[in-house]
CSV table of C-alpha atoms and ligand atoms in Angstrom, one decimal:
chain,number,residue,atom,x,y,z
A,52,UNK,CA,151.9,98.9,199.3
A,53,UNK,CA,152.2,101.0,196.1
A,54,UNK,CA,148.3,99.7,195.8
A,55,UNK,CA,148.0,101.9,198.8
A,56,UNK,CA,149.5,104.7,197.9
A,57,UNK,CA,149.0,105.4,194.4
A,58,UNK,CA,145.9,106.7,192.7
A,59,UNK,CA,144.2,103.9,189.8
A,60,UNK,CA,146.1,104.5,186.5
A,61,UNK,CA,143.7,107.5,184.6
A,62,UNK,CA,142.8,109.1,187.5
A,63,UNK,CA,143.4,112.3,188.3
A,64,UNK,CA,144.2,113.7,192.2
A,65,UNK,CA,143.0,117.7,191.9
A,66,UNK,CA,145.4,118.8,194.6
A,67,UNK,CA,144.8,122.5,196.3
A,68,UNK,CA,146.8,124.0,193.9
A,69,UNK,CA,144.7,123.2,191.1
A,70,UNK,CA,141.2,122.0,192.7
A,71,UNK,CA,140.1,125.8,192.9
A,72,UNK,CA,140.1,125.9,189.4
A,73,UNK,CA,138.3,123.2,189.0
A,74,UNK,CA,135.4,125.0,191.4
A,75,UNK,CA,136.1,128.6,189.5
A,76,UNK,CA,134.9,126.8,186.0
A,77,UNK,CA,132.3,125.0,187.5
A,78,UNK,CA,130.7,127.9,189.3
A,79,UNK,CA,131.5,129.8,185.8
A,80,UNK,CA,129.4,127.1,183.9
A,81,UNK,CA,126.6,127.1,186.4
A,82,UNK,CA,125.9,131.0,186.2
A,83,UNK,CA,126.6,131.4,182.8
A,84,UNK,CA,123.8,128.3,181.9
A,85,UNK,CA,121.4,129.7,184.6
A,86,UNK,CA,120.9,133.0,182.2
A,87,UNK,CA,120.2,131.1,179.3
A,88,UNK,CA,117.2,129.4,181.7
A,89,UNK,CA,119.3,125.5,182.2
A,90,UNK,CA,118.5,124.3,185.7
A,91,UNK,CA,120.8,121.7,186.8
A,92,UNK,CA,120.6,118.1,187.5
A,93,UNK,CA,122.3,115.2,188.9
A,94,UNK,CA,121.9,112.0,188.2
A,95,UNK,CA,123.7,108.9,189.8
A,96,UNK,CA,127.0,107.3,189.1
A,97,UNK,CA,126.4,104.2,187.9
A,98,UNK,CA,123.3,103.5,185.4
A,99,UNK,CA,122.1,99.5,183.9
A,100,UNK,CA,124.3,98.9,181.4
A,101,UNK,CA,121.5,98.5,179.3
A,102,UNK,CA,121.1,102.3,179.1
A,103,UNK,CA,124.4,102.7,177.4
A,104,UNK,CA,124.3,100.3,175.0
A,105,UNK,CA,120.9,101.6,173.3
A,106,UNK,CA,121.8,105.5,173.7
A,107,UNK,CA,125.4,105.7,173.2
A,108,UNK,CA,125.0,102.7,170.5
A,109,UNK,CA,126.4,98.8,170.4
A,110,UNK,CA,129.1,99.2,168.1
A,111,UNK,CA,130.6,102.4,169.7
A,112,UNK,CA,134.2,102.0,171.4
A,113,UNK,CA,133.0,103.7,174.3
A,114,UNK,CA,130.4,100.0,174.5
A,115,UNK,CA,132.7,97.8,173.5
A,116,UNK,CA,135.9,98.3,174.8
A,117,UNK,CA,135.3,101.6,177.4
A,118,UNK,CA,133.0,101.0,180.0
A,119,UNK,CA,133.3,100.1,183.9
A,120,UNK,CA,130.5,97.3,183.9
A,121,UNK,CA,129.9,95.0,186.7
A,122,UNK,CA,127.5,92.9,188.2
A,123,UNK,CA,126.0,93.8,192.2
A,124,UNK,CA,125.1,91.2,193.8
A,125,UNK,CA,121.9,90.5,192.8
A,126,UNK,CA,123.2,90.3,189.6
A,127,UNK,CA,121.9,92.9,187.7
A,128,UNK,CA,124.4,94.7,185.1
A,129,UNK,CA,125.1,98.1,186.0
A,130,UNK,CA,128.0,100.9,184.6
A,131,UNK,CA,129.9,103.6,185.7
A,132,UNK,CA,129.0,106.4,183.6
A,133,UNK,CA,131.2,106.9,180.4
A,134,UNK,CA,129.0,109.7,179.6
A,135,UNK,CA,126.2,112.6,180.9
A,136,UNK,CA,123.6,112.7,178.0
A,137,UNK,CA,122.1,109.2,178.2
A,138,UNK,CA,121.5,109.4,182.2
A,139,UNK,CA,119.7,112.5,182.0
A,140,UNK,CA,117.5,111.3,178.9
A,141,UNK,CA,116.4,108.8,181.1
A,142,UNK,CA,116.3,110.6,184.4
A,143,UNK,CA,113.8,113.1,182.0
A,144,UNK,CA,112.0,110.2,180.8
A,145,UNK,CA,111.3,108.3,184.4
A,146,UNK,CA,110.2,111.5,186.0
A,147,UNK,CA,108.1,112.7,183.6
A,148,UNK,CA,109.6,116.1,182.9
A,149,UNK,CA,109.1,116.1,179.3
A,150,UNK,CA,104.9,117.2,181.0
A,151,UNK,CA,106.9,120.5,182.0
A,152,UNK,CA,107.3,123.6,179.7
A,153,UNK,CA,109.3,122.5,176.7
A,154,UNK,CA,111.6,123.2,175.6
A,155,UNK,CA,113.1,121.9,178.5
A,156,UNK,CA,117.2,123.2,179.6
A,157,UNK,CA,118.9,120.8,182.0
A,158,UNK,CA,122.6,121.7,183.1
A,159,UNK,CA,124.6,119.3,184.8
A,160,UNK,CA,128.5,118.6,185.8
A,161,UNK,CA,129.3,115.0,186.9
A,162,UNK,CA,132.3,112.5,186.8
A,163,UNK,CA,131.9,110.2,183.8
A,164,UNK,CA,134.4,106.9,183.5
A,165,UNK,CA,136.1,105.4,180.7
A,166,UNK,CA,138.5,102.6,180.4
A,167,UNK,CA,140.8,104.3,177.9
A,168,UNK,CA,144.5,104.2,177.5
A,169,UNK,CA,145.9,107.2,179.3
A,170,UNK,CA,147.7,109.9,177.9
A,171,UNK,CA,148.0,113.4,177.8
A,172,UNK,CA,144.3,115.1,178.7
A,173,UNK,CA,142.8,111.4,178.6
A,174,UNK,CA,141.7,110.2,182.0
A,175,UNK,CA,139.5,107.6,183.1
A,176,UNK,CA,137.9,108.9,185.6
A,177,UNK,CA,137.1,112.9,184.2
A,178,UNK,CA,134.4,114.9,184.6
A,179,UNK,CA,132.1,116.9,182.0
A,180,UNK,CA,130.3,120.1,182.5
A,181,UNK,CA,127.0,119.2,180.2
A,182,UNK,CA,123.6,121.2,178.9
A,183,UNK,CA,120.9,119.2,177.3
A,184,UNK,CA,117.4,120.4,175.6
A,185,UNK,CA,114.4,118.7,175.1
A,186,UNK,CA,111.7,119.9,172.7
A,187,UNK,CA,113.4,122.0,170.3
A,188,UNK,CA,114.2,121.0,166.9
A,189,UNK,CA,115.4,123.7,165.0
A,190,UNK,CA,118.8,125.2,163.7
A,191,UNK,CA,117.9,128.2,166.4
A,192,UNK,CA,118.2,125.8,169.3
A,193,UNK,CA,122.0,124.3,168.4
A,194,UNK,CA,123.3,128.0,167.6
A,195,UNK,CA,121.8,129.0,171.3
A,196,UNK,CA,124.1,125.9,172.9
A,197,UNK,CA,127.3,126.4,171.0
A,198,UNK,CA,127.1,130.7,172.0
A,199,UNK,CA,126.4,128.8,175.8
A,200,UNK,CA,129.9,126.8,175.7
A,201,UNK,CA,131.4,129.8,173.6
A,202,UNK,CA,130.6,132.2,176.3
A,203,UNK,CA,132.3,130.2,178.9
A,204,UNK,CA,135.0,129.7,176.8
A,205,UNK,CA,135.2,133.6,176.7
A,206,UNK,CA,134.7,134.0,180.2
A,207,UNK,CA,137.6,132.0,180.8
A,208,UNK,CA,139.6,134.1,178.6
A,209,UNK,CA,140.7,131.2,176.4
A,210,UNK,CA,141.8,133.6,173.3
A,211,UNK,CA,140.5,132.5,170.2
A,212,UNK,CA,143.4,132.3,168.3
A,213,UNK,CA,144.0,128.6,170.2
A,214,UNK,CA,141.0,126.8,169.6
A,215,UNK,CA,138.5,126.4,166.8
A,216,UNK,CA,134.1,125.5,167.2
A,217,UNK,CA,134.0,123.0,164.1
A,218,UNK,CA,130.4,122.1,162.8
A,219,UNK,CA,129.2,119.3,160.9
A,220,UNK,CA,125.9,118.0,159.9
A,221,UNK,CA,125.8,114.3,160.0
A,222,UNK,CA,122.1,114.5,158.1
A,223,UNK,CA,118.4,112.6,159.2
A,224,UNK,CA,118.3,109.5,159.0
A,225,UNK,CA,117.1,109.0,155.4
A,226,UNK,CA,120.0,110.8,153.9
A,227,UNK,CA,122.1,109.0,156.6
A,228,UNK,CA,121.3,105.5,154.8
A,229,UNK,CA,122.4,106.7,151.3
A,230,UNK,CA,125.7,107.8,152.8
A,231,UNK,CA,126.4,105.0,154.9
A,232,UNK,CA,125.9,103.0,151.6
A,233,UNK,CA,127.9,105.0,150.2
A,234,UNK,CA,130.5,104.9,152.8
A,235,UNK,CA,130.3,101.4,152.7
A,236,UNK,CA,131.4,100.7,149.2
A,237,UNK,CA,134.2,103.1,149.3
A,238,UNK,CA,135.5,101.3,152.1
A,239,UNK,CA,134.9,97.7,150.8
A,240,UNK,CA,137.8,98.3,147.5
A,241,UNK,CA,140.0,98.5,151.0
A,242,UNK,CA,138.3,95.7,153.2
A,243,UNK,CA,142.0,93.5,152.9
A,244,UNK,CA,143.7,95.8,154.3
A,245,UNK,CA,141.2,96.9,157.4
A,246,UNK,CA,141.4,95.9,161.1
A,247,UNK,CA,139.1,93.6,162.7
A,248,UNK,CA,137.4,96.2,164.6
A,249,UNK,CA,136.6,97.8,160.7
A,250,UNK,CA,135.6,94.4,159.6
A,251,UNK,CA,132.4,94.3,162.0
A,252,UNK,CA,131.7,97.9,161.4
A,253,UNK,CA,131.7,97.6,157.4
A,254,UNK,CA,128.4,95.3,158.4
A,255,UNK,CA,127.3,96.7,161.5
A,256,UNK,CA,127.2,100.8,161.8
A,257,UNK,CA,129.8,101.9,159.0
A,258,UNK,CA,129.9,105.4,160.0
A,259,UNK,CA,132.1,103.8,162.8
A,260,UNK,CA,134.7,103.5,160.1
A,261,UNK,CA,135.8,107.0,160.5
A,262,UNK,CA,136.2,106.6,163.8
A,263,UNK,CA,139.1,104.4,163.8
A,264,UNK,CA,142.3,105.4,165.5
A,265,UNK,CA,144.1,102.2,163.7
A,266,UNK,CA,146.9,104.2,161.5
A,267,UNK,CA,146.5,101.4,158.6
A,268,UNK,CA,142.6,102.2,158.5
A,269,UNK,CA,142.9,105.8,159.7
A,270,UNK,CA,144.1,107.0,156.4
A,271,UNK,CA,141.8,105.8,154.6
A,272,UNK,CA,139.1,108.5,156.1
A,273,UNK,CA,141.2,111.4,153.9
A,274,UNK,CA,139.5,110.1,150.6
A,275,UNK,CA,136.2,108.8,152.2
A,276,UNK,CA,132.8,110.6,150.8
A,277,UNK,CA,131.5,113.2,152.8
A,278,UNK,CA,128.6,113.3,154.5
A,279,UNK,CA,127.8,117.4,153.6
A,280,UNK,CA,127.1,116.2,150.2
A,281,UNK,CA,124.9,113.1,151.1
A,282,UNK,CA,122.5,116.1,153.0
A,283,UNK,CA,119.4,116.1,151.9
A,284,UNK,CA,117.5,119.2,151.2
A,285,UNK,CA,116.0,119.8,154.6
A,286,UNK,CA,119.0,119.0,156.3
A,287,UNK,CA,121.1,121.3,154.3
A,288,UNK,CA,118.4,123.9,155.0
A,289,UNK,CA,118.7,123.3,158.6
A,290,UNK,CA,122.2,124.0,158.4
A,291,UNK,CA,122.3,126.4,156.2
A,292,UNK,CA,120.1,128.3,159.2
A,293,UNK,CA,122.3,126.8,161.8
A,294,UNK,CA,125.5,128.7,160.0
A,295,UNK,CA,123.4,131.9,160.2
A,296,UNK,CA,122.7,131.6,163.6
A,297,UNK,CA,126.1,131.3,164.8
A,298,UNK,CA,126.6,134.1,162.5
A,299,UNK,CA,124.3,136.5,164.1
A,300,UNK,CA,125.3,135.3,167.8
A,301,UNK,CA,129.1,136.1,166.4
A,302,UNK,CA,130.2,132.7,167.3
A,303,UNK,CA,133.1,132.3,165.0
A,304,UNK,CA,132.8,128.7,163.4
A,305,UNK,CA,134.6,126.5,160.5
A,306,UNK,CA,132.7,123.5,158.6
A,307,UNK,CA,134.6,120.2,158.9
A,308,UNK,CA,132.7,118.1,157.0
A,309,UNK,CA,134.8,115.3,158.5
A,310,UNK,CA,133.2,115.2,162.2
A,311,UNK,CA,131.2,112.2,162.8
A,312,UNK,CA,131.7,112.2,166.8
A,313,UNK,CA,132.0,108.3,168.8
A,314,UNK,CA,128.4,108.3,169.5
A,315,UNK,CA,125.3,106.8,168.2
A,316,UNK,CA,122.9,108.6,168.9
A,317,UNK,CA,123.5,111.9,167.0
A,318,UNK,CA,122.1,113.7,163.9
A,319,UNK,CA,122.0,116.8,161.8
A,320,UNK,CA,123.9,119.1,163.9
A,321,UNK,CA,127.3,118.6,165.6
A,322,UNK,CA,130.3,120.1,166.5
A,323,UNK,CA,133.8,119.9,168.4
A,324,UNK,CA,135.7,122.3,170.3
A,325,UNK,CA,139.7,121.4,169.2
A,326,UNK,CA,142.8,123.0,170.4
A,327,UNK,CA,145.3,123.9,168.2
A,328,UNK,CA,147.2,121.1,169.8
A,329,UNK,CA,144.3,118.8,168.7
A,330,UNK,CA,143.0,118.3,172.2
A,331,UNK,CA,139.0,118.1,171.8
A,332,UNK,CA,137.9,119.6,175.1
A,333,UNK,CA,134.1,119.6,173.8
A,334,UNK,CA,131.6,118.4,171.7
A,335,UNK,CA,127.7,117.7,171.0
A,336,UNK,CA,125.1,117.8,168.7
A,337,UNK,CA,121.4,116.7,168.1
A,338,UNK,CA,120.0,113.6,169.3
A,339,UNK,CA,116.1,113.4,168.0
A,340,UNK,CA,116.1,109.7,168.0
A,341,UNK,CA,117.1,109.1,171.4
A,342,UNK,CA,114.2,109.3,173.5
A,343,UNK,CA,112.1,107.4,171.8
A,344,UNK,CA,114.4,104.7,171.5
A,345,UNK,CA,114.7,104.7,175.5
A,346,UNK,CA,111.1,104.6,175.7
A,347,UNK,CA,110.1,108.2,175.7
A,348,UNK,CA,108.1,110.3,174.1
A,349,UNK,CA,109.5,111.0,170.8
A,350,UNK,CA,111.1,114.3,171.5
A,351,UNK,CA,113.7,116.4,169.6
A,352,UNK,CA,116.6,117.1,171.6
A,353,UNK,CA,120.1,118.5,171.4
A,354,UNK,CA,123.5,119.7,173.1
A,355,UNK,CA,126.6,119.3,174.7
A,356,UNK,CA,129.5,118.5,177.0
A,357,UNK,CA,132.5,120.1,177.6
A,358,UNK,CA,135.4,118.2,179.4
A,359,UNK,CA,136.5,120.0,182.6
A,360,UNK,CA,140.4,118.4,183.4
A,361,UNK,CA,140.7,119.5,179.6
A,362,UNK,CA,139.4,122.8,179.7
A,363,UNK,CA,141.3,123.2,182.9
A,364,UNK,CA,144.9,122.2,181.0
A,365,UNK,CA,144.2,125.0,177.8
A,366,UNK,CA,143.3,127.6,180.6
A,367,UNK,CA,146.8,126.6,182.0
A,368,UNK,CA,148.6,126.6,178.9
A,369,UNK,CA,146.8,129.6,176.6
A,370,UNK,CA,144.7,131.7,179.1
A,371,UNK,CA,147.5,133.5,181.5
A,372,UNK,CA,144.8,136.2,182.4
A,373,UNK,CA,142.0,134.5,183.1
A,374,UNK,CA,139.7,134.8,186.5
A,375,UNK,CA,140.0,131.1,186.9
A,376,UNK,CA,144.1,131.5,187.7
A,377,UNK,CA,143.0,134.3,190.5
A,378,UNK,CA,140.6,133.0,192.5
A,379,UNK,CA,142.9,130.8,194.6
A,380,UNK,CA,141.9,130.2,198.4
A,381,UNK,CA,144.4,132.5,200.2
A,382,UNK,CA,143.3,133.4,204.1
A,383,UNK,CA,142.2,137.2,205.5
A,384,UNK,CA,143.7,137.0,208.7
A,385,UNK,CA,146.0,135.2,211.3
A,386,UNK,CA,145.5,135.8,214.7
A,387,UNK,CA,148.7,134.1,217.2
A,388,UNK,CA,148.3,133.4,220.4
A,389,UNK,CA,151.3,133.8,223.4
A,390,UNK,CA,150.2,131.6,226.3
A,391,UNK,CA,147.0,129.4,227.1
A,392,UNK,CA,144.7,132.4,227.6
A,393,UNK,CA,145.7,134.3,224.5
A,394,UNK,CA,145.3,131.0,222.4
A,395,UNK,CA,141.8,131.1,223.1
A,396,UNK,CA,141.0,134.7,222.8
A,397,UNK,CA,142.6,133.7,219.0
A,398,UNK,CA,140.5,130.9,218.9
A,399,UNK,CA,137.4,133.3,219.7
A,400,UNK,CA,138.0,136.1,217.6
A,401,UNK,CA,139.2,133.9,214.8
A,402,UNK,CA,135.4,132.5,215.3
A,403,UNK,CA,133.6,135.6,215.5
A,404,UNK,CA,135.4,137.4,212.5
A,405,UNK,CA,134.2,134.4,210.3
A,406,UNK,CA,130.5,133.3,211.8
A,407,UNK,CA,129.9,137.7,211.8
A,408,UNK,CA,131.6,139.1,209.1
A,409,UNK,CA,132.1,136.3,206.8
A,410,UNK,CA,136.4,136.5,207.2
A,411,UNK,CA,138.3,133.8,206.4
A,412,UNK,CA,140.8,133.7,209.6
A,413,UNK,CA,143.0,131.2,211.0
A,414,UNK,CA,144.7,130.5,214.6
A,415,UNK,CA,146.9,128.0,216.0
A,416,UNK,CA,145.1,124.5,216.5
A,417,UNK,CA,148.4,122.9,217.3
A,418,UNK,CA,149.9,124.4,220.1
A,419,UNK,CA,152.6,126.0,218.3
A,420,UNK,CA,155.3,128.3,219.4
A,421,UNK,CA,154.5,132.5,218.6
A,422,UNK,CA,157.6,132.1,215.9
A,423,UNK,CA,156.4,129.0,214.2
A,424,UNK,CA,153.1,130.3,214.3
A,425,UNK,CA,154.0,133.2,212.3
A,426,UNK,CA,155.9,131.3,210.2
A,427,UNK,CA,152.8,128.7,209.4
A,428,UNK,CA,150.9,132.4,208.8
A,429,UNK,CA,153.7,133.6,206.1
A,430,UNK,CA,153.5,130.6,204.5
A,431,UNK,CA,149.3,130.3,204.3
A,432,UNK,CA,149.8,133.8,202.5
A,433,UNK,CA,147.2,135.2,205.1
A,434,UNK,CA,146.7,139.0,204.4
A,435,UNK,CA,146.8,140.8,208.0
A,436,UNK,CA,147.9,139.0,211.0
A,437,UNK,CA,147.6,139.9,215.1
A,438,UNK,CA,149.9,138.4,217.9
A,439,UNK,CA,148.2,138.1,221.3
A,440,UNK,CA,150.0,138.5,224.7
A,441,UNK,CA,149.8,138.9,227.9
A,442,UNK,CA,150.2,142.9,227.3
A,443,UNK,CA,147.6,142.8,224.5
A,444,UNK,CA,144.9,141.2,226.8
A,445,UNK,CA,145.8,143.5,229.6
A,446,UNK,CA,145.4,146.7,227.3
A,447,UNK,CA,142.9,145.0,225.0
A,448,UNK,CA,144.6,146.8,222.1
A,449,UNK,CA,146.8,144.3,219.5
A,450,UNK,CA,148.8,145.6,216.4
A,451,UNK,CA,147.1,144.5,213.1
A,452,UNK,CA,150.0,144.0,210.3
A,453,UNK,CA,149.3,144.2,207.1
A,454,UNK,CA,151.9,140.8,206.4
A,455,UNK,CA,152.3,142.8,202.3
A,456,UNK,CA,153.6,146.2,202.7
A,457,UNK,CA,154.3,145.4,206.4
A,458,UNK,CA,152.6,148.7,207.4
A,459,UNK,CA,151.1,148.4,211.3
A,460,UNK,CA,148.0,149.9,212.9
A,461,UNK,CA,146.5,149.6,216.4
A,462,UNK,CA,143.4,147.9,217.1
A,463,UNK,CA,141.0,147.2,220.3
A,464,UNK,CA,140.8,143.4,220.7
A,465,UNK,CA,137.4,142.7,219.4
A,466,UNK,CA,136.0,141.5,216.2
A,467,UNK,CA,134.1,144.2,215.1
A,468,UNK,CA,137.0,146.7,214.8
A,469,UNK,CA,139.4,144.5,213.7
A,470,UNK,CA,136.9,143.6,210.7
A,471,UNK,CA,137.0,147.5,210.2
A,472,UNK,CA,140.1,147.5,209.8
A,473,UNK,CA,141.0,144.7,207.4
B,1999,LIG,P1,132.2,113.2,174.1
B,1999,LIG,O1,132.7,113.9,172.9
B,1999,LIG,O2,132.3,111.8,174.2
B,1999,LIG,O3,130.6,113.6,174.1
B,1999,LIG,O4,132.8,113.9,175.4
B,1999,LIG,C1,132.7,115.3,175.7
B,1999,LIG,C2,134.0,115.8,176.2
B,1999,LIG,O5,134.4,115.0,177.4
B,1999,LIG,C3,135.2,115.6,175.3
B,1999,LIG,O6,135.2,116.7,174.3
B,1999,LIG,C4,136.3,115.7,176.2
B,1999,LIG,O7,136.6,117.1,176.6
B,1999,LIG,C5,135.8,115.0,177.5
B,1999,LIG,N1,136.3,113.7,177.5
B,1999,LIG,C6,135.8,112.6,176.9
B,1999,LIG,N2,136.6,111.5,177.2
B,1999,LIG,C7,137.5,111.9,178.0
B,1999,LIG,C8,138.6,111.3,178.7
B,1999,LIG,N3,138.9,110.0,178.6
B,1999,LIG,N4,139.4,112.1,179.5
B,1999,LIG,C9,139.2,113.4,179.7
B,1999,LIG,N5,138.2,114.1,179.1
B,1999,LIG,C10,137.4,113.3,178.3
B,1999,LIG,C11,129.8,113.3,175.1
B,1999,LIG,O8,130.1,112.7,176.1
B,1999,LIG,C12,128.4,113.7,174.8
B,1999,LIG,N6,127.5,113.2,176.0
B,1999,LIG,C13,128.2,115.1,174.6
B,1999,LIG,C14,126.8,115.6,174.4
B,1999,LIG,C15,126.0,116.1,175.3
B,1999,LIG,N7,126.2,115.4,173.3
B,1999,LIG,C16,124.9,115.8,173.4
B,1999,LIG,N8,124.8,116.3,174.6
């Protein structure tokens, strides 16, 4: 039975108590994104696995040893999302929106899966809030989507003493090569000592190498080259223009030199958003490459995903005063009912104060005795509450009680003035 009964390891049930704050941030992300001109999308669940091995890249952990693939039954190969970029490069791609105004701003907030081992803040089901844009190539662009997920993160009152924007630039791909060969023989004087994993990547993508969580190849990323220095001189123009940017947006940043993100298809620009507890609850960067290796138009793009259940645990632990913790889903109004006739005056008033005047109000559904009933009111939290009787109906006056400071006041029995009065 436990199959039954208990959630798939990695997944996460967002209960009432918390599933609010899950909306609030969304509906945060939304607005904020629709000011900066980002119209959401949606794209499905599951994608041909295809997809994610050319965008997110072949020798990436999230490939290899992350993704839920399976067959349908005709056989084709097709995988739960591990990720929101690569759906929506294609979804941009099959429909033609690149023929729209560039540059083009796409939001989007969707559940993403990845078969990782769970731990604090690591799920496998989670979801991302995401903004992608198509078009732009310039230092201007990447500023503009880090002051996006900065402004959220301001909105949500996350102070800034908990968390730190860290910026890289991983370079084009020319100055990419020299690095990687670079990489490469730094890491060959250690090849003995390297995991198998490290093996392939030495041949196949070494920029994987720094990606390794193995503690025996881990430590050998402390006295690896860095990538800054490999830059090119357009590439370290472009960031030199991307500091300024954040600069004169006042996005506080720090340069760690040492990002290389678990993705393929990224260059010149990225950037992490890390707790101090070393929780990444975001990151992104420039993709130029990618749509034309799907198939598109060969179209600069760039930007970024934030993870929700992540963002969601630092506003619990570091943002006490934050909008998020207040928005929780408490009722207006109870009206109880004495006696069949009562319980469906209740049950018509409760309607009318909601379809007219947009109260959330609650009755008995369940038959329930006038004490339980007001019991079942105390503990919904509901603001005011009415108790209907025979005497009320005869009079058609009730006493509205503010269930707070307990202070009473008489009303006439119909929706309009008890909406005045609430
Ligand atoms: P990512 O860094 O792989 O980037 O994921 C973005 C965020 O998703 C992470 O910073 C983290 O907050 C959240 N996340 C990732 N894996 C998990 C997990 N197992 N459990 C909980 N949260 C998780 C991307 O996905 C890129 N598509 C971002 C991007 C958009 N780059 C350009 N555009």
């Amino acid at each position: 039975m436990a199959a039954v009964t208990k959630a798939p390891r990695g997944t996460l049930d967002k209960l009432p108590s918390i599933a609010y704050k899950y909306r609030a941030v969304e509906n945060i992300a939304l607005e904020i994104a629709n000011l900066s001109g980002y119209r959401e999308i949606r794209t499905p669940v599951f994608e041909h696995t295809e997809l994610f091995r050319r965008s997110v890249g072949d020798t990436t952990d999230i490939v290899q040893k992350e993704m839920y693939t399976f067959d349908d039954k005709k056989g084709r190969s097709l995988t739960l999302k591990p990720e929101g970029t690569a759906p929506v490069a294609r979804a941009v791609i099959e429909n033609g929106l690149l023929n729209e105004a560039l540059p083009l701003k796409l939001c989007y907030i969707t559940n993403c899966y990845r078969y990782e081992a769970p731990q604090s803040g690591r799920y496998r089901e989670f979801s991302q809030f995401g903004a992608e844009v198509y078009g732009a190539n310039t230092p201007l662009c990447d500023a503009e989507l880090i002051a996006l997920a900065f402004t959220l993160i301001e909105r949500l009152q996350i102070p800034q003493s908990c968390y730190k924007i860290e910026v890289n630039s991983i370079g084009c791909p020319e100055c990419r090569k020299i690095y990687q060969d670079a990489l490469k023989k730094y890491y060959e004087q250690f090849k003995e000592e390297l995991c198998h994993d490290c093996h392939t990547r030495l041949t196949n993508n070494p920029m994987r190498l720094l990606d390794c969580k193995v503690p025996t190849c881990a430590k050998f990323k402390n006295d690896a080259p860095l990538i800054l220095e490999y830059n090119c001189d357009d590439c370290s123009d472009f960031f030199a223009t991307f500091k300024m940017a954040l600069e004169t947006l006042n996005v506080p940043y720090h340069v760690n030199p040492k990002i290389v993100r678990g993705l393929d298809y990224y260059c010149n620009t990225v950037f992490e958003f890390v707790c101090e507890n070393g929780l990444v609850f975001g990151g992104g960067g420039r993709y130029n490459g990618l749509m034309k290796e799907l198939g598109g138009a060969d179209t600069p793009a760039s930007g970024f995903a934030l993870g929700i259940e992540r963002i969601v645990s630092v506003i619990e632990g570091y943002a006490t005063s934050s909008d998020v913790q207040s928005t929780q889903n408490v009722p207006e109004m109870y009206i109880a009912g004495i006696g069949e006739q009562s319980a469906m005056l209740a049950l018509k008033l409760s309607h009318e104060l909601r379809e007219e005047y947009g109260i959330q109000c609650l009755c008995d559904i369940v038959g329930r005795s006038v004490k339980a009933q007001m019991r079942f009111a105390d503990k919904t939290g509901a603001k005011f509450s009415i108790v209907i009787g025979d005497d009320e109906i005869a009079n058609n006056v009730a006493t509205l009680k503010n269930m707070e400071n307990k202070e009473t006041l008489e009303v006439t029995l119909n929706a309009s003035e008890i909406s005045k009065n609430i």
